[in-house]
JSON list of C-alpha atoms in Angstrom, two decimals:
[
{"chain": "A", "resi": 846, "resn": "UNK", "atom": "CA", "xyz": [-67.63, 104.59, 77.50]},
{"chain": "A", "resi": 847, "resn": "UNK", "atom": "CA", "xyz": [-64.32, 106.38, 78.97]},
{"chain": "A", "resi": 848, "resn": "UNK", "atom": "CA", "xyz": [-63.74, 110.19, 78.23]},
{"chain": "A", "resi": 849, "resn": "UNK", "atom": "CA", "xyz": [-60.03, 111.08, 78.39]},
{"chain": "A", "resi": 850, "resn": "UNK", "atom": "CA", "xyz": [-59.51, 114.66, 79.41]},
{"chain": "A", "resi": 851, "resn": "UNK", "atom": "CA", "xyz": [-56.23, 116.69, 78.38]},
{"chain": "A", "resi": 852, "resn": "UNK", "atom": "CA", "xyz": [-55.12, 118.19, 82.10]},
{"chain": "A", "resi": 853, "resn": "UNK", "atom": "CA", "xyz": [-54.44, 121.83, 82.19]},
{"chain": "A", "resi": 854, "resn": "UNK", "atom": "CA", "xyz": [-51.02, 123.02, 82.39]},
{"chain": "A", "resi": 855, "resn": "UNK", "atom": "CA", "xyz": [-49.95, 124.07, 85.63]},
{"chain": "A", "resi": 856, "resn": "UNK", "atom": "CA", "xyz": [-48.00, 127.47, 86.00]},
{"chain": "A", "resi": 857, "resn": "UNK", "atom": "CA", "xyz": [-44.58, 126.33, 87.17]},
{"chain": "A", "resi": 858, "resn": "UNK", "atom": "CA", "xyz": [-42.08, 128.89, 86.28]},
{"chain": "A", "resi": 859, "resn": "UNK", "atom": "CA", "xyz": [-40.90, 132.55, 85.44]},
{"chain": "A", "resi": 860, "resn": "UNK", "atom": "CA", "xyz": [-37.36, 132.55, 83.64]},
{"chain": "A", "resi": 861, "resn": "UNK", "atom": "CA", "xyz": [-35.18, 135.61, 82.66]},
{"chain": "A", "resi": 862, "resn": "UNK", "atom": "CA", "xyz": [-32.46, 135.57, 80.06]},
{"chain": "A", "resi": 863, "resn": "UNK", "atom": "CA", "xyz": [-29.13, 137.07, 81.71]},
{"chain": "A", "resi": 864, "resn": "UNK", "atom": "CA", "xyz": [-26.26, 138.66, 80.44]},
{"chain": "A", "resi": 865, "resn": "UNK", "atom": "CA", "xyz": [-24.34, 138.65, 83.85]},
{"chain": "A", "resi": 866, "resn": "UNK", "atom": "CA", "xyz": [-25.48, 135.60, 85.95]},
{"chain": "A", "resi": 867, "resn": "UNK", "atom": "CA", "xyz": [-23.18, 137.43, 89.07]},
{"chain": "A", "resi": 868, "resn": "UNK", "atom": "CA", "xyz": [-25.04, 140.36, 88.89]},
{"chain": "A", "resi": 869, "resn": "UNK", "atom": "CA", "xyz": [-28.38, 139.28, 88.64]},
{"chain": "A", "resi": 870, "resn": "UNK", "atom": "CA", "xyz": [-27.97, 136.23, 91.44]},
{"chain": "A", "resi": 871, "resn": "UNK", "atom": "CA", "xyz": [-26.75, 139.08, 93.33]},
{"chain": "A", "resi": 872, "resn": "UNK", "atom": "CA", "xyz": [-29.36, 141.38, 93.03]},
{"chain": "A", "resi": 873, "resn": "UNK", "atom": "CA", "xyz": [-32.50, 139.14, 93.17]},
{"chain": "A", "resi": 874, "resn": "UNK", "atom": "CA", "xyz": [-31.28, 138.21, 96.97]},
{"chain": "A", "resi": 875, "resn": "UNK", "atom": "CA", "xyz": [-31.57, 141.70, 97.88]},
{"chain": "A", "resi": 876, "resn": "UNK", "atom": "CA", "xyz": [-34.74, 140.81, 97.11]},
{"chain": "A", "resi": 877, "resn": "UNK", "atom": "CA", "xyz": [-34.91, 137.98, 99.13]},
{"chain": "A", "resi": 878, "resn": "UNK", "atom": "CA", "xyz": [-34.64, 135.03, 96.89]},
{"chain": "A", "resi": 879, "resn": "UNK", "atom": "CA", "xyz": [-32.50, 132.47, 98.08]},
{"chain": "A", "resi": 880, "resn": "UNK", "atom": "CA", "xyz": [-30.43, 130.92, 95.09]},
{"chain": "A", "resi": 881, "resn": "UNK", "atom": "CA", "xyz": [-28.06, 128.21, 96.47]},
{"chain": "A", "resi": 882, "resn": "UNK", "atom": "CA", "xyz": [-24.28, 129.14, 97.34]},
{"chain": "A", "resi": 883, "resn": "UNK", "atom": "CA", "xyz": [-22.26, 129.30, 94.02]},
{"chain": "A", "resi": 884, "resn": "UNK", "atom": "CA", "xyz": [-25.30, 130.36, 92.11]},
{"chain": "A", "resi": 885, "resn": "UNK", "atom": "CA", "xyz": [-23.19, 133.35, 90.40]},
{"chain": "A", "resi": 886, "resn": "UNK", "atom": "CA", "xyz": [-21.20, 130.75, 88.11]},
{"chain": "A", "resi": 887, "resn": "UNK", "atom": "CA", "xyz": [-24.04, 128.48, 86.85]},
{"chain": "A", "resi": 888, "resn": "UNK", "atom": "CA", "xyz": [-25.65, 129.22, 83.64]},
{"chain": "A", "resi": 889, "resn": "UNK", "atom": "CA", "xyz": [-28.70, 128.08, 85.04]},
{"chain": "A", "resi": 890, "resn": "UNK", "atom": "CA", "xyz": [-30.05, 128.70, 88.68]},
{"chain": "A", "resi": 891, "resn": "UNK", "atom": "CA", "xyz": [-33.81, 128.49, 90.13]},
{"chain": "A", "resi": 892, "resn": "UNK", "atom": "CA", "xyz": [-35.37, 128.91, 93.31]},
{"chain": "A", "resi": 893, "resn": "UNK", "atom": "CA", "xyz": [-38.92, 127.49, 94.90]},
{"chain": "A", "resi": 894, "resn": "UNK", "atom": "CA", "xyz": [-40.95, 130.59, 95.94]},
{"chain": "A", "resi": 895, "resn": "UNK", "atom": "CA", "xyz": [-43.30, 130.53, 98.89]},
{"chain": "A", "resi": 896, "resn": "UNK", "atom": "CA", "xyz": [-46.44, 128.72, 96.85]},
{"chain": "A", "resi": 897, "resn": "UNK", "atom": "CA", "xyz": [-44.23, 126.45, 94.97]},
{"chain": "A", "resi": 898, "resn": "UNK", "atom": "CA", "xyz": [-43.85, 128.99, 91.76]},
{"chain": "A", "resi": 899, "resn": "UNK", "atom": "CA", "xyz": [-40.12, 128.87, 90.41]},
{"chain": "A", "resi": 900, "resn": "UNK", "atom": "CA", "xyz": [-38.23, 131.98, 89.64]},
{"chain": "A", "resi": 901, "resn": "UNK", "atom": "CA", "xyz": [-35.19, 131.02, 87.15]},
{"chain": "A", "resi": 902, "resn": "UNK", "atom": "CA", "xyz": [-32.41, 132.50, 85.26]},
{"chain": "A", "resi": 903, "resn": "UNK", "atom": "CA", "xyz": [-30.58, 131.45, 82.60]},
{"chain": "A", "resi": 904, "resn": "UNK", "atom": "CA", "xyz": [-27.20, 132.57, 80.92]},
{"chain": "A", "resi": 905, "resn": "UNK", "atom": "CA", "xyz": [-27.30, 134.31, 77.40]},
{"chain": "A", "resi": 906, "resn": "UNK", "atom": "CA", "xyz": [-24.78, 131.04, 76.53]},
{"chain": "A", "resi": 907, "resn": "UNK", "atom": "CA", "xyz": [-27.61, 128.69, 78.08]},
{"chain": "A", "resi": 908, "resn": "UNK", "atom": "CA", "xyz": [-29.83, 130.01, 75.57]},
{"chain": "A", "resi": 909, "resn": "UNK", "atom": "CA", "xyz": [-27.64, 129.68, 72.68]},
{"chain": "A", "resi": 910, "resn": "UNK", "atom": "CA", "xyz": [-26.58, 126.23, 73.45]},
{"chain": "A", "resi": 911, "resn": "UNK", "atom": "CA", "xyz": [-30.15, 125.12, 71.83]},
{"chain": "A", "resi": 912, "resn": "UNK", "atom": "CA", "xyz": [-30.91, 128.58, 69.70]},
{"chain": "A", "resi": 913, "resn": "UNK", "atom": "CA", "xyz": [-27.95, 129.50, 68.50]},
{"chain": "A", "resi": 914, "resn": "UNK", "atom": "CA", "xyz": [-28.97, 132.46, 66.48]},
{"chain": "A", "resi": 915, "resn": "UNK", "atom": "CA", "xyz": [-30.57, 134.11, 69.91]},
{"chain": "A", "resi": 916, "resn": "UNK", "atom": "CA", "xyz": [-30.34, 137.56, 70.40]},
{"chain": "A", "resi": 917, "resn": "UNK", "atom": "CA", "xyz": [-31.45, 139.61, 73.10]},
{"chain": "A", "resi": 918, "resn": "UNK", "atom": "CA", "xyz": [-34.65, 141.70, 72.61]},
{"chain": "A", "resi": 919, "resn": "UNK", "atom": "CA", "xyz": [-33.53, 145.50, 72.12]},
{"chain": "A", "resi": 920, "resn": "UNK", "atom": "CA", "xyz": [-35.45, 147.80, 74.73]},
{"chain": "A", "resi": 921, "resn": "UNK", "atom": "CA", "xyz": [-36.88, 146.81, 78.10]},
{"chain": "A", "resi": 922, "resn": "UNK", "atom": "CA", "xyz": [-40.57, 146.55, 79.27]},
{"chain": "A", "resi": 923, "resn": "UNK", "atom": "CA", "xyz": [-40.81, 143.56, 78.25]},
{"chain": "A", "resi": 924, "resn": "UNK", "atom": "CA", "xyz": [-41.18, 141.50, 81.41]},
{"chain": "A", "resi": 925, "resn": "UNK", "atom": "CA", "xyz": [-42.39, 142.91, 84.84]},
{"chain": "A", "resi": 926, "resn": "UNK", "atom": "CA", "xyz": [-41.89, 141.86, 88.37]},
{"chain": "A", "resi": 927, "resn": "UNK", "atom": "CA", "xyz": [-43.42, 142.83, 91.37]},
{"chain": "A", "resi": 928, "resn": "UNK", "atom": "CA", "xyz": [-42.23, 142.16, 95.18]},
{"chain": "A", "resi": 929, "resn": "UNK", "atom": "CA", "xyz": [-44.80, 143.42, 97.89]},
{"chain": "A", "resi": 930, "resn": "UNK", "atom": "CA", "xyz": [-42.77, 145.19, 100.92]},
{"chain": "A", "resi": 931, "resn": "UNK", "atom": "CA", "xyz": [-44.05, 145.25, 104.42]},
{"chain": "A", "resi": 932, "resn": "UNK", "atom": "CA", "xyz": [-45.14, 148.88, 104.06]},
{"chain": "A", "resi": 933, "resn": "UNK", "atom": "CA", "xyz": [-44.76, 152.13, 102.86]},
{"chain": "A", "resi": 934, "resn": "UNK", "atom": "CA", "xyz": [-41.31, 152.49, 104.59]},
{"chain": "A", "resi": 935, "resn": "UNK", "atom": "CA", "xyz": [-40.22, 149.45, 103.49]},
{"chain": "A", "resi": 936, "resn": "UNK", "atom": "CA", "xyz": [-40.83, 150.20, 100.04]},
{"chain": "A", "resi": 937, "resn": "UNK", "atom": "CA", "xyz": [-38.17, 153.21, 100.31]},
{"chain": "A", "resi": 938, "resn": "UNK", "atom": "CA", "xyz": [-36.22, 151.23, 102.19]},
{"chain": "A", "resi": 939, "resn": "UNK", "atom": "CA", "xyz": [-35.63, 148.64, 99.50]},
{"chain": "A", "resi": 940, "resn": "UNK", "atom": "CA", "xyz": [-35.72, 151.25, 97.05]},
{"chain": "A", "resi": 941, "resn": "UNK", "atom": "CA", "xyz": [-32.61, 153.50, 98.72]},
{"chain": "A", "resi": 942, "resn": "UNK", "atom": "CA", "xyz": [-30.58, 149.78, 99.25]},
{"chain": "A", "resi": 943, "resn": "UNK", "atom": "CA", "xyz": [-31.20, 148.49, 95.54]},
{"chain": "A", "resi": 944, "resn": "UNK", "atom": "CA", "xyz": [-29.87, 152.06, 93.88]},
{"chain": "A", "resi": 945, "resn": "UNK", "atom": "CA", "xyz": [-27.51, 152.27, 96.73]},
{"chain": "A", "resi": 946, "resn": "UNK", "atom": "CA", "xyz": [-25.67, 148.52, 95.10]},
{"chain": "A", "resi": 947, "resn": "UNK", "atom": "CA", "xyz": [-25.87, 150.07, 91.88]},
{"chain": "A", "resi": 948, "resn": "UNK", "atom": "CA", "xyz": [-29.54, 149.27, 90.48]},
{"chain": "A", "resi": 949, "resn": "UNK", "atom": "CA", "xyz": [-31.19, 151.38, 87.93]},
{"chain": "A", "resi": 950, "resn": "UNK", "atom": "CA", "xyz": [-34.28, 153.55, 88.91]},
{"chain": "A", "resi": 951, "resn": "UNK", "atom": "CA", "xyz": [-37.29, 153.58, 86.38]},
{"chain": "A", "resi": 952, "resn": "UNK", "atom": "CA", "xyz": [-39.94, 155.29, 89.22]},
{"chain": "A", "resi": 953, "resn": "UNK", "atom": "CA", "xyz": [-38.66, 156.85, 92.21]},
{"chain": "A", "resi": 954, "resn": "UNK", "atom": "CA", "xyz": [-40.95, 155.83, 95.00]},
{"chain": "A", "resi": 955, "resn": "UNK", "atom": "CA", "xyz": [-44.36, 157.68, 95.22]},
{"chain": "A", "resi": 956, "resn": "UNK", "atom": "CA", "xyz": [-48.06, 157.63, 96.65]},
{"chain": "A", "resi": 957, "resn": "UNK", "atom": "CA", "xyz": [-50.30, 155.83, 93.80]},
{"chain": "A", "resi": 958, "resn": "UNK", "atom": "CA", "xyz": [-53.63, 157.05, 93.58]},
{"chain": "A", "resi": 959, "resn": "UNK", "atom": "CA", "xyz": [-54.53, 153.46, 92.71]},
{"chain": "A", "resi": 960, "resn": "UNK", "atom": "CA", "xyz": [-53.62, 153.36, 97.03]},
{"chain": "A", "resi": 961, "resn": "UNK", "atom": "CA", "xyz": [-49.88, 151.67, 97.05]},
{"chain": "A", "resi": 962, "resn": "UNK", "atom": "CA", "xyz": [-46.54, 153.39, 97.76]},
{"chain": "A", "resi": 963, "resn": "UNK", "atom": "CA", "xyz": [-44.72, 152.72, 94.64]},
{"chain": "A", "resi": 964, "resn": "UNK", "atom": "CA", "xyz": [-41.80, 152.23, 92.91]},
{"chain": "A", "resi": 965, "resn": "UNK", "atom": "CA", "xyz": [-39.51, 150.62, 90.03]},
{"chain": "A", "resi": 966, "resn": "UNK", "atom": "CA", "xyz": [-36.08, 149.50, 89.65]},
{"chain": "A", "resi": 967, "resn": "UNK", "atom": "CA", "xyz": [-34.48, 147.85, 87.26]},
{"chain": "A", "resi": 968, "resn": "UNK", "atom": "CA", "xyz": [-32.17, 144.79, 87.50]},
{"chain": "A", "resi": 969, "resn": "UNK", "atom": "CA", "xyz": [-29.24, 144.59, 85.69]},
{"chain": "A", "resi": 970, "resn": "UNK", "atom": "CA", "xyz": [-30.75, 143.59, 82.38]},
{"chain": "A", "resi": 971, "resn": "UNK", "atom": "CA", "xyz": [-32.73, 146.90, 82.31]},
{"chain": "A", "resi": 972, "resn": "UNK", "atom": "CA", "xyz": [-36.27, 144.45, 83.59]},
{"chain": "A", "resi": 973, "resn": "UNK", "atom": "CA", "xyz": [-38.74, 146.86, 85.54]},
{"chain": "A", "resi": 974, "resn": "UNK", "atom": "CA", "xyz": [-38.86, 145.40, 89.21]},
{"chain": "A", "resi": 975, "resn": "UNK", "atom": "CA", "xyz": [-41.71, 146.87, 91.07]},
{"chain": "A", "resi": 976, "resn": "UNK", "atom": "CA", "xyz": [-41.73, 147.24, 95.25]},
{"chain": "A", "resi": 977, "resn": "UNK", "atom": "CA", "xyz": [-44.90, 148.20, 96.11]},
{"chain": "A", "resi": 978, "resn": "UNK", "atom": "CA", "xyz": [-47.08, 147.90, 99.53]},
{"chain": "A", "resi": 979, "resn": "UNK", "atom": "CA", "xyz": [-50.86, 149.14, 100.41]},
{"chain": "A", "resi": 980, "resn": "UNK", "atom": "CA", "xyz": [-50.78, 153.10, 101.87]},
{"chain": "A", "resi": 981, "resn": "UNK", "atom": "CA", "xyz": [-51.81, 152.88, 105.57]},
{"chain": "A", "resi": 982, "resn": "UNK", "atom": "CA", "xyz": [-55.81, 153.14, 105.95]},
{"chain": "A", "resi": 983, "resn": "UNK", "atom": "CA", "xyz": [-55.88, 151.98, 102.21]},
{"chain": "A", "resi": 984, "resn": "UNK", "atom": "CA", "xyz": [-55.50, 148.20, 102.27]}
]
């Protein structure tokens, strides 16, 4: 007798809704993503992260195209991101460059008593982007 198992689904892919594909392109390479040259006028773009994961965004238009009644959620908090830095520094480096281009600040960077310098900005959808790294002697 043959059992047939369903296979588990595999997690492939984070996506994010965009109201300004230029902007956010933009400011996820800060961050060190590498979208592909002409990125900014696609209304959909995705990159292969270290570990195979895909990071994607897609236009508000995208969306329509097959929901047409769509709407963006009001409020943020809805989706969180986090980027380790290579330390403490780092993590107020990254900080001071992303506000310096214009990014919104949720948490200026501070020492967590959970053992992380920490900090959030937000991209230009208003989505809380975390940059954290361990506090020295705390790892």
């Amino acid at each position: 007798m043959t059992t047939h198992t369903t296979p588990t689904p595999r997690f492939d892919m984070i996506g994010i809704v965009v109201s300004d594909m230029a902007a956010s392109v933009a400011f996820y390479r800060k961050l060190g993503l590498d979208f592909a040259e002409g990125a900014e006028q696609e209304p959909h773009v995705e990159v292969t992260l270290p570990g195979g994961l895909r990071f994607a965004l897609d236009t508000e238009a995208t969306i329509r195209s097959f929901m047409p009644e769509w709407q963006p959620p009001a409020g943020g908090g809805r989706i969180g991101l986090a980027f380790l830095c290579a330390d403490a520094a780092d993590v107020d480096a990254q900080f001071e460059a992303l506000t310096a281009a214009g990014a919104g600040t949720e948490l200026k960077p501070f020492d967590a008593f959970w053992g992380q310098r920490y900090a959030t900005v937000l991209d230009p959808d208003g989505n809380g982007v975390d940059l954290f790294a361990p506090l020295e002697g705390r790892a």
